[in-house]
PDB file of C-alpha atoms in Angstrom:
ATOM      1  CA  MET A 192       0.000   0.000   0.000  1.00  0.00           C
ATOM      2  CA  ALA A 193       2.798   2.382   0.863  1.00  0.00           C
ATOM      3  CA  ALA A 194       4.602   1.548  -2.341  1.00  0.00           C
ATOM      4  CA  GLY A 195       1.432   2.250  -4.310  1.00  0.00           C
ATOM      5  CA  GLY A 196       1.049   5.585  -2.538  1.00  0.00           C
ATOM      6  CA  SER A 197       4.611   6.621  -3.331  1.00  0.00           C
ATOM      7  CA  ARG A 198       4.183   5.542  -6.942  1.00  0.00           C
ATOM      8  CA  ALA A 199       1.030   7.659  -7.263  1.00  0.00           C
ATOM      9  CA  GLY A 200       2.878  10.613  -5.758  1.00  0.00           C
ATOM     10  CA  SER A 201       5.790  10.312  -8.165  1.00  0.00           C
ATOM     11  CA  ALA A 202       3.486   9.786 -11.167  1.00  0.00           C
ATOM     12  CA  SER A 203       1.561  13.021 -10.592  1.00  0.00           C
ATOM     13  CA  PRO A 204       4.229  15.338 -12.092  1.00  0.00           C
ATOM     14  CA  ILE A 205       4.195  13.381 -15.376  1.00  0.00           C
ATOM     15  CA  PRO A 206       0.546  14.176 -16.263  1.00  0.00           C
ATOM     16  CA  SER A 207       1.092  17.820 -15.339  1.00  0.00           C
ATOM     17  CA  ALA A 208       4.253  17.883 -17.471  1.00  0.00           C
ATOM     18  CA  SER A 209       2.338  16.527 -20.446  1.00  0.00           C
ATOM     19  CA  SER A 210       0.401  19.751 -20.785  1.00  0.00           C
ATOM     20  CA  LEU A 211       3.211  22.169 -19.902  1.00  0.00           C
ATOM     21  CA  PRO A 212       4.754  24.157 -22.738  1.00  0.00           C
ATOM     22  CA  LEU A 213       8.422  23.737 -23.560  1.00  0.00           C
ATOM     23  CA  ALA A 214       9.036  27.145 -21.980  1.00  0.00           C
ATOM     24  CA  ALA A 215       8.971  25.290 -18.661  1.00  0.00           C
ATOM     25  CA  LEU A 216      12.415  23.855 -19.433  1.00  0.00           C
ATOM     26  CA  ASN A 217      15.173  26.181 -18.332  1.00  0.00           C
ATOM     27  CA  VAL A 218      18.558  26.708 -19.980  1.00  0.00           C
ATOM     28  CA  ARG A 219      20.337  24.145 -17.789  1.00  0.00           C
ATOM     29  CA  VAL A 220      18.095  21.285 -18.951  1.00  0.00           C
ATOM     30  CA  ARG A 221      18.201  22.436 -22.569  1.00  0.00           C
ATOM     31  CA  ARG A 222      22.022  22.510 -22.531  1.00  0.00           C
ATOM     32  CA  ARG A 223      22.199  19.038 -21.037  1.00  0.00           C
ATOM     33  CA  LEU A 224      19.735  17.775 -23.660  1.00  0.00           C
ATOM     34  CA  SER A 225      22.051  19.244 -26.280  1.00  0.00           C
ATOM     35  CA  LEU A 226      25.045  17.463 -24.743  1.00  0.00           C
ATOM     36  CA  PHE A 227      23.225  14.141 -25.062  1.00  0.00           C
ATOM     37  CA  LEU A 228      21.605  14.594 -28.471  1.00  0.00           C
ATOM     38  CA  ASN A 229      24.019  16.780 -30.466  1.00  0.00           C
ATOM     39  CA  VAL A 230      26.532  13.924 -30.562  1.00  0.00           C
ATOM     40  CA  ARG A 231      26.098  11.763 -33.663  1.00  0.00           C
ATOM     41  CA  THR A 232      26.354   8.073 -32.878  1.00  0.00           C
ATOM     42  CA  GLN A 233      25.453   4.913 -34.735  1.00  0.00           C
ATOM     43  CA  VAL A 234      24.098   3.280 -31.578  1.00  0.00           C
ATOM     44  CA  ALA A 235      21.594   5.825 -30.225  1.00  0.00           C
ATOM     45  CA  ALA A 236      19.149   8.249 -31.800  1.00  0.00           C
ATOM     46  CA  ASP A 237      20.455  11.811 -32.036  1.00  0.00           C
ATOM     47  CA  TRP A 238      18.752  15.163 -32.538  1.00  0.00           C
ATOM     48  CA  THR A 239      17.996  14.441 -36.211  1.00  0.00           C
ATOM     49  CA  ALA A 240      15.894  11.399 -35.307  1.00  0.00           C
ATOM     50  CA  LEU A 241      14.106  13.486 -32.693  1.00  0.00           C
ATOM     51  CA  ALA A 242      13.508  16.242 -35.262  1.00  0.00           C
ATOM     52  CA  GLU A 243      11.910  13.728 -37.626  1.00  0.00           C
ATOM     53  CA  GLU A 244       9.656  12.480 -34.827  1.00  0.00           C
ATOM     54  CA  MET A 245       8.703  16.081 -34.041  1.00  0.00           C
ATOM     55  CA  GLY A 246       7.481  16.479 -37.618  1.00  0.00           C
ATOM     56  CA  PHE A 247      10.341  18.501 -39.111  1.00  0.00           C
ATOM     57  CA  GLU A 248      10.992  17.977 -42.795  1.00  0.00           C
ATOM     58  CA  TYR A 249      14.311  17.149 -44.454  1.00  0.00           C
ATOM     59  CA  LEU A 250      15.134  20.729 -45.515  1.00  0.00           C
ATOM     60  CA  GLU A 251      14.315  22.072 -42.059  1.00  0.00           C
ATOM     61  CA  ILE A 252      16.664  19.513 -40.503  1.00  0.00           C
ATOM     62  CA  ARG A 253      19.397  20.476 -42.979  1.00  0.00           C
ATOM     63  CA  GLN A 254      19.023  24.123 -41.931  1.00  0.00           C
ATOM     64  CA  LEU A 255      19.309  23.160 -38.276  1.00  0.00           C
ATOM     65  CA  GLU A 256      22.619  21.373 -39.005  1.00  0.00           C
ATOM     66  CA  ALA A 257      24.228  24.738 -39.752  1.00  0.00           C
ATOM     67  CA  HIS A 258      23.782  25.901 -36.133  1.00  0.00           C
ATOM     68  CA  ALA A 259      26.407  25.377 -33.457  1.00  0.00           C
ATOM     69  CA  ASP A 260      23.745  23.892 -31.163  1.00  0.00           C
ATOM     70  CA  PRO A 261      21.207  22.177 -33.434  1.00  0.00           C
ATOM     71  CA  MET A 262      19.342  20.552 -30.524  1.00  0.00           C
ATOM     72  CA  GLY A 263      18.840  23.917 -28.816  1.00  0.00           C
ATOM     73  CA  LYS A 264      17.626  25.459 -32.068  1.00  0.00           C
ATOM     74  CA  LEU A 265      15.364  22.445 -32.610  1.00  0.00           C
ATOM     75  CA  LEU A 266      13.714  22.972 -29.223  1.00  0.00           C
ATOM     76  CA  ASP A 267      13.310  26.697 -29.906  1.00  0.00           C
ATOM     77  CA  ASP A 268      11.707  26.050 -33.298  1.00  0.00           C
ATOM     78  CA  TRP A 269       9.497  23.210 -32.057  1.00  0.00           C
ATOM     79  CA  GLN A 270       8.294  25.322 -29.129  1.00  0.00           C
ATOM     80  CA  GLY A 271       6.166  27.436 -31.470  1.00  0.00           C
ATOM     81  CA  ARG A 272       4.468  24.487 -33.141  1.00  0.00           C
ATOM     82  CA  PRO A 273       1.145  23.019 -32.048  1.00  0.00           C
ATOM     83  CA  GLY A 274       1.409  19.996 -29.800  1.00  0.00           C
ATOM     84  CA  ALA A 275       4.838  20.903 -28.458  1.00  0.00           C
ATOM     85  CA  SER A 276       4.999  20.194 -24.742  1.00  0.00           C
ATOM     86  CA  VAL A 277       7.310  18.767 -22.121  1.00  0.00           C
ATOM     87  CA  GLY A 278       5.225  15.607 -21.980  1.00  0.00           C
ATOM     88  CA  ARG A 279       5.387  15.133 -25.744  1.00  0.00           C
ATOM     89  CA  LEU A 280       9.173  15.573 -25.640  1.00  0.00           C
ATOM     90  CA  LEU A 281       9.412  12.874 -22.975  1.00  0.00           C
ATOM     91  CA  GLU A 282       7.188  10.578 -25.066  1.00  0.00           C
ATOM     92  CA  LEU A 283       9.385  11.077 -28.126  1.00  0.00           C
ATOM     93  CA  LEU A 284      12.577  10.393 -26.172  1.00  0.00           C
ATOM     94  CA  THR A 285      10.999   7.189 -24.847  1.00  0.00           C
ATOM     95  CA  LYS A 286       9.918   6.190 -28.357  1.00  0.00           C
ATOM     96  CA  LEU A 287      13.469   6.734 -29.629  1.00  0.00           C
ATOM     97  CA  GLY A 288      14.848   4.558 -26.839  1.00  0.00           C
ATOM     98  CA  ARG A 289      16.777   7.354 -25.166  1.00  0.00           C
ATOM     99  CA  ASP A 290      16.166   6.078 -21.649  1.00  0.00           C
ATOM    100  CA  ASP A 291      19.645   7.296 -20.710  1.00  0.00           C
ATOM    101  CA  VAL A 292      18.501  10.876 -21.282  1.00  0.00           C
ATOM    102  CA  LEU A 293      15.289  10.302 -19.333  1.00  0.00           C
ATOM    103  CA  VAL A 294      17.119   8.748 -16.380  1.00  0.00           C
ATOM    104  CA  GLU A 295      19.806  11.416 -16.288  1.00  0.00           C
ATOM    105  CA  LEU A 296      17.598  14.466 -16.885  1.00  0.00           C
ATOM    106  CA  GLY A 297      14.288  13.250 -15.425  1.00  0.00           C
ATOM    107  CA  PRO A 298      14.779  14.854 -11.984  1.00  0.00           C
ATOM    108  CA  SER A 299      15.929  18.145 -13.521  1.00  0.00           C
ATOM    109  CA  ILE A 300      12.981  18.193 -15.927  1.00  0.00           C
ATOM    110  CA  GLU A 301      10.577  17.472 -13.077  1.00  0.00           C
ATOM    111  CA  GLU A 302      12.166  20.233 -10.996  1.00  0.00           C
ATOM    112  CA  ASP A 303      11.826  22.747 -13.854  1.00  0.00           C
ATOM    113  CA  CYS A 304       8.190  21.738 -14.354  1.00  0.00           C
ATOM    114  CA  GLN A 305       7.431  22.207 -10.653  1.00  0.00           C
ATOM    115  CA  LYS A 306       9.101  25.636 -10.689  1.00  0.00           C
ATOM    116  CA  TYR A 307       7.097  26.597 -13.770  1.00  0.00           C
ATOM    117  CA  ILE A 308       3.823  25.479 -12.176  1.00  0.00           C
ATOM    118  CA  LEU A 309       4.588  27.393  -8.964  1.00  0.00           C
ATOM    119  CA  LYS A 310       5.485  30.502 -10.952  1.00  0.00           C
ATOM    120  CA  GLN A 311       2.236  30.279 -12.939  1.00  0.00           C
ATOM    121  CA  GLN A 312       0.228  29.856  -9.733  1.00  0.00           C
ATOM    122  CA  GLN A 313       1.996  32.818  -8.140  1.00  0.00           C
ATOM    123  CA  GLU A 314       1.356  35.020 -11.177  1.00  0.00           C
ATOM    124  CA  GLU A 315      -2.276  33.925 -11.210  1.00  0.00           C
ATOM    125  CA  SER A 316      -2.701  34.809  -7.539  1.00  0.00           C
ATOM    126  CA  GLU A 317      -1.157  38.254  -8.099  1.00  0.00           C
ATOM    127  CA  LYS A 318      -3.508  39.178 -10.929  1.00  0.00           C
ATOM    128  CA  PRO A 319      -6.203  41.674 -10.030  1.00  0.00           C
ATOM    129  CA  LEU A 320      -9.675  40.247  -9.661  1.00  0.00           C
ATOM    130  CA  GLN A 321     -11.611  40.895 -12.836  1.00  0.00           C
ATOM    131  CA  VAL A 322     -14.963  39.850 -14.151  1.00  0.00           C
ATOM    132  CA  ALA A 323     -14.550  37.557 -17.149  1.00  0.00           C
ATOM    133  CA  ALA A 324     -17.715  38.690 -18.939  1.00  0.00           C
ATOM    134  CA  VAL A 325     -18.818  42.208 -19.763  1.00  0.00           C
ATOM    135  CA  ASP A 326     -22.530  42.772 -20.197  1.00  0.00           C
ATOM    136  CA  SER A 327     -24.986  45.642 -20.174  1.00  0.00           C
ATOM    137  CA  SER A 328     -27.132  44.304 -17.351  1.00  0.00           C
ATOM    138  CA  ASP A 329     -27.575  46.014 -14.019  1.00  0.00           C
ATOM    139  CA  PRO A 330     -24.704  45.527 -11.580  1.00  0.00           C
ATOM    140  CA  ARG A 331     -25.381  42.666  -9.218  1.00  0.00           C
ATOM    141  CA  THR A 332     -22.888  43.712  -6.558  1.00  0.00           C
ATOM    142  CA  SER A 333     -21.618  47.015  -5.259  1.00  0.00           C
ATOM    143  CA  GLU A 334     -18.149  46.328  -6.734  1.00  0.00           C
ATOM    144  CA  LEU A 335     -19.605  46.370 -10.245  1.00  0.00           C
ATOM    145  CA  ALA A 336     -21.527  49.609  -9.820  1.00  0.00           C
ATOM    146  CA  GLY A 337     -19.082  51.532 -12.058  1.00  0.00           C
ATOM    147  CA  ILE A 338     -18.049  55.179 -11.826  1.00  0.00           C
ATOM    148  CA  THR A 339     -19.568  57.148  -8.993  1.00  0.00           C
ATOM    149  CA  THR A 340     -19.733  60.872  -8.372  1.00  0.00           C
ATOM    150  CA  LEU A 341     -16.751  60.421  -6.059  1.00  0.00           C
ATOM    151  CA  ASP A 342     -14.651  59.123  -8.976  1.00  0.00           C
ATOM    152  CA  ASP A 343     -15.404  62.176 -11.139  1.00  0.00           C
ATOM    153  CA  PRO A 344     -13.688  65.436 -10.019  1.00  0.00           C
ATOM    154  CA  LEU A 345     -16.536  67.523 -11.476  1.00  0.00           C
ATOM    155  CA  GLY A 346     -19.201  65.387  -9.843  1.00  0.00           C
ATOM    156  CA  ALA A 347     -22.157  63.818 -11.577  1.00  0.00           C
ATOM    157  CA  ALA A 348     -23.384  67.096 -13.028  1.00  0.00           C
ATOM    158  CA  GLY A 349     -20.051  67.932 -14.705  1.00  0.00           C
ATOM    159  CA  TRP A 350     -19.688  64.567 -16.372  1.00  0.00           C
ATOM    160  CA  TRP A 351     -23.319  64.555 -17.417  1.00  0.00           C
ATOM    161  CA  TRP A 352     -22.882  68.015 -18.973  1.00  0.00           C
ATOM    162  CA  TRP A 353     -19.864  66.935 -21.034  1.00  0.00           C
ATOM    163  CA  SER A 354     -21.535  63.764 -22.232  1.00  0.00           C
ATOM    164  CA  LEU A 355     -24.595  65.798 -23.233  1.00  0.00           C
ATOM    165  CA  MET A 356     -22.397  68.205 -25.215  1.00  0.00           C
ATOM    166  CA  ILE A 357     -20.683  65.325 -27.010  1.00  0.00           C
ATOM    167  CA  THR A 358     -24.049  63.784 -27.882  1.00  0.00           C
ATOM    168  CA  CYS A 359     -25.408  67.097 -29.244  1.00  0.00           C
ATOM    169  CA  LYS A 360     -22.265  67.832 -31.278  1.00  0.00           C
ATOM    170  CA  ALA A 361     -22.266  64.279 -32.674  1.00  0.00           C
ATOM    171  CA  ARG A 362     -25.859  64.696 -33.800  1.00  0.00           C
ATOM    172  CA  ASN A 363     -24.972  67.999 -35.484  1.00  0.00           C
ATOM    173  CA  VAL A 364     -22.009  66.419 -37.263  1.00  0.00           C
ATOM    174  CA  THR A 365     -24.048  63.560 -38.653  1.00  0.00           C
ATOM    175  CA  SER A 366     -26.750  65.916 -39.908  1.00  0.00           C
ATOM    176  CA  ARG A 367     -24.322  68.299 -41.713  1.00  0.00           C
ATOM    177  CA  PRO A 368     -23.477  67.729 -45.365  1.00  0.00           C
ATOM    178  CA  SER A 369     -19.874  68.883 -44.859  1.00  0.00           C
ATOM    179  CA  LEU A 370     -17.806  67.211 -42.143  1.00  0.00           C
ATOM    180  CA  ARG A 371     -14.773  69.524 -42.487  1.00  0.00           C
ATOM    181  CA  SER A 372     -16.099  72.095 -40.041  1.00  0.00           C
ATOM    182  CA  ALA A 373     -17.125  69.510 -37.473  1.00  0.00           C
ATOM    183  CA  SER A 374     -15.523  69.556 -34.057  1.00  0.00           C
ATOM    184  CA  LEU A 375     -16.185  67.445 -31.028  1.00  0.00           C
ATOM    185  CA  PRO A 376     -15.113  68.679 -27.605  1.00  0.00           C
ATOM    186  CA  VAL A 377     -13.991  65.607 -25.698  1.00  0.00           C
ATOM    187  CA  PRO A 378     -13.301  65.921 -21.993  1.00  0.00           C
ATOM    188  CA  ILE A 379      -9.921  64.641 -20.826  1.00  0.00           C
ATOM    189  CA  ARG A 380      -9.957  62.804 -17.542  1.00  0.00           C
ATOM    190  CA  SER A 381      -7.012  63.398 -15.276  1.00  0.00           C
ATOM    191  CA  ASP A 382      -7.202  60.163 -13.319  1.00  0.00           C
TER     192      ASP A 382
END
């Protein structure tokens, strides 16, 4: 039972990693991936095999060969494509039989994913509370009541007067045949 509980605990980062973007991987992990996959060997799959699995075409792979760090460039280019995620990268490495990379970098990848998730949660908690939908219905709570006379330095009468002037001038502009002489006074708020 305890072994099953520890297995469930260690398996939880993998599903979360499957949906994380590649931006979750920091430079340290990307450099170590490059050290493993930039080396061309006959025995193990290198970055070119990974590029093919990622859906890159022959000419794209040839262009990547010109870079000093083709694996790093491959990750950067793949990051902008649909379906690119940390989980998908791990799946492709498993498919290519690069268990050595997974064993060596697995803890670092998991650590980067946890940092990324914590950072996203922190940024989410720091966002100001906003209503997702905007509608023209009556406010349901006092927070949604909108601008009050205390918000306007001229008070309700001043703002009402300016909006009335804008409405009248706009009606005059639309009724005139020539729009060159039209002018709309627009109040500038200082808040």
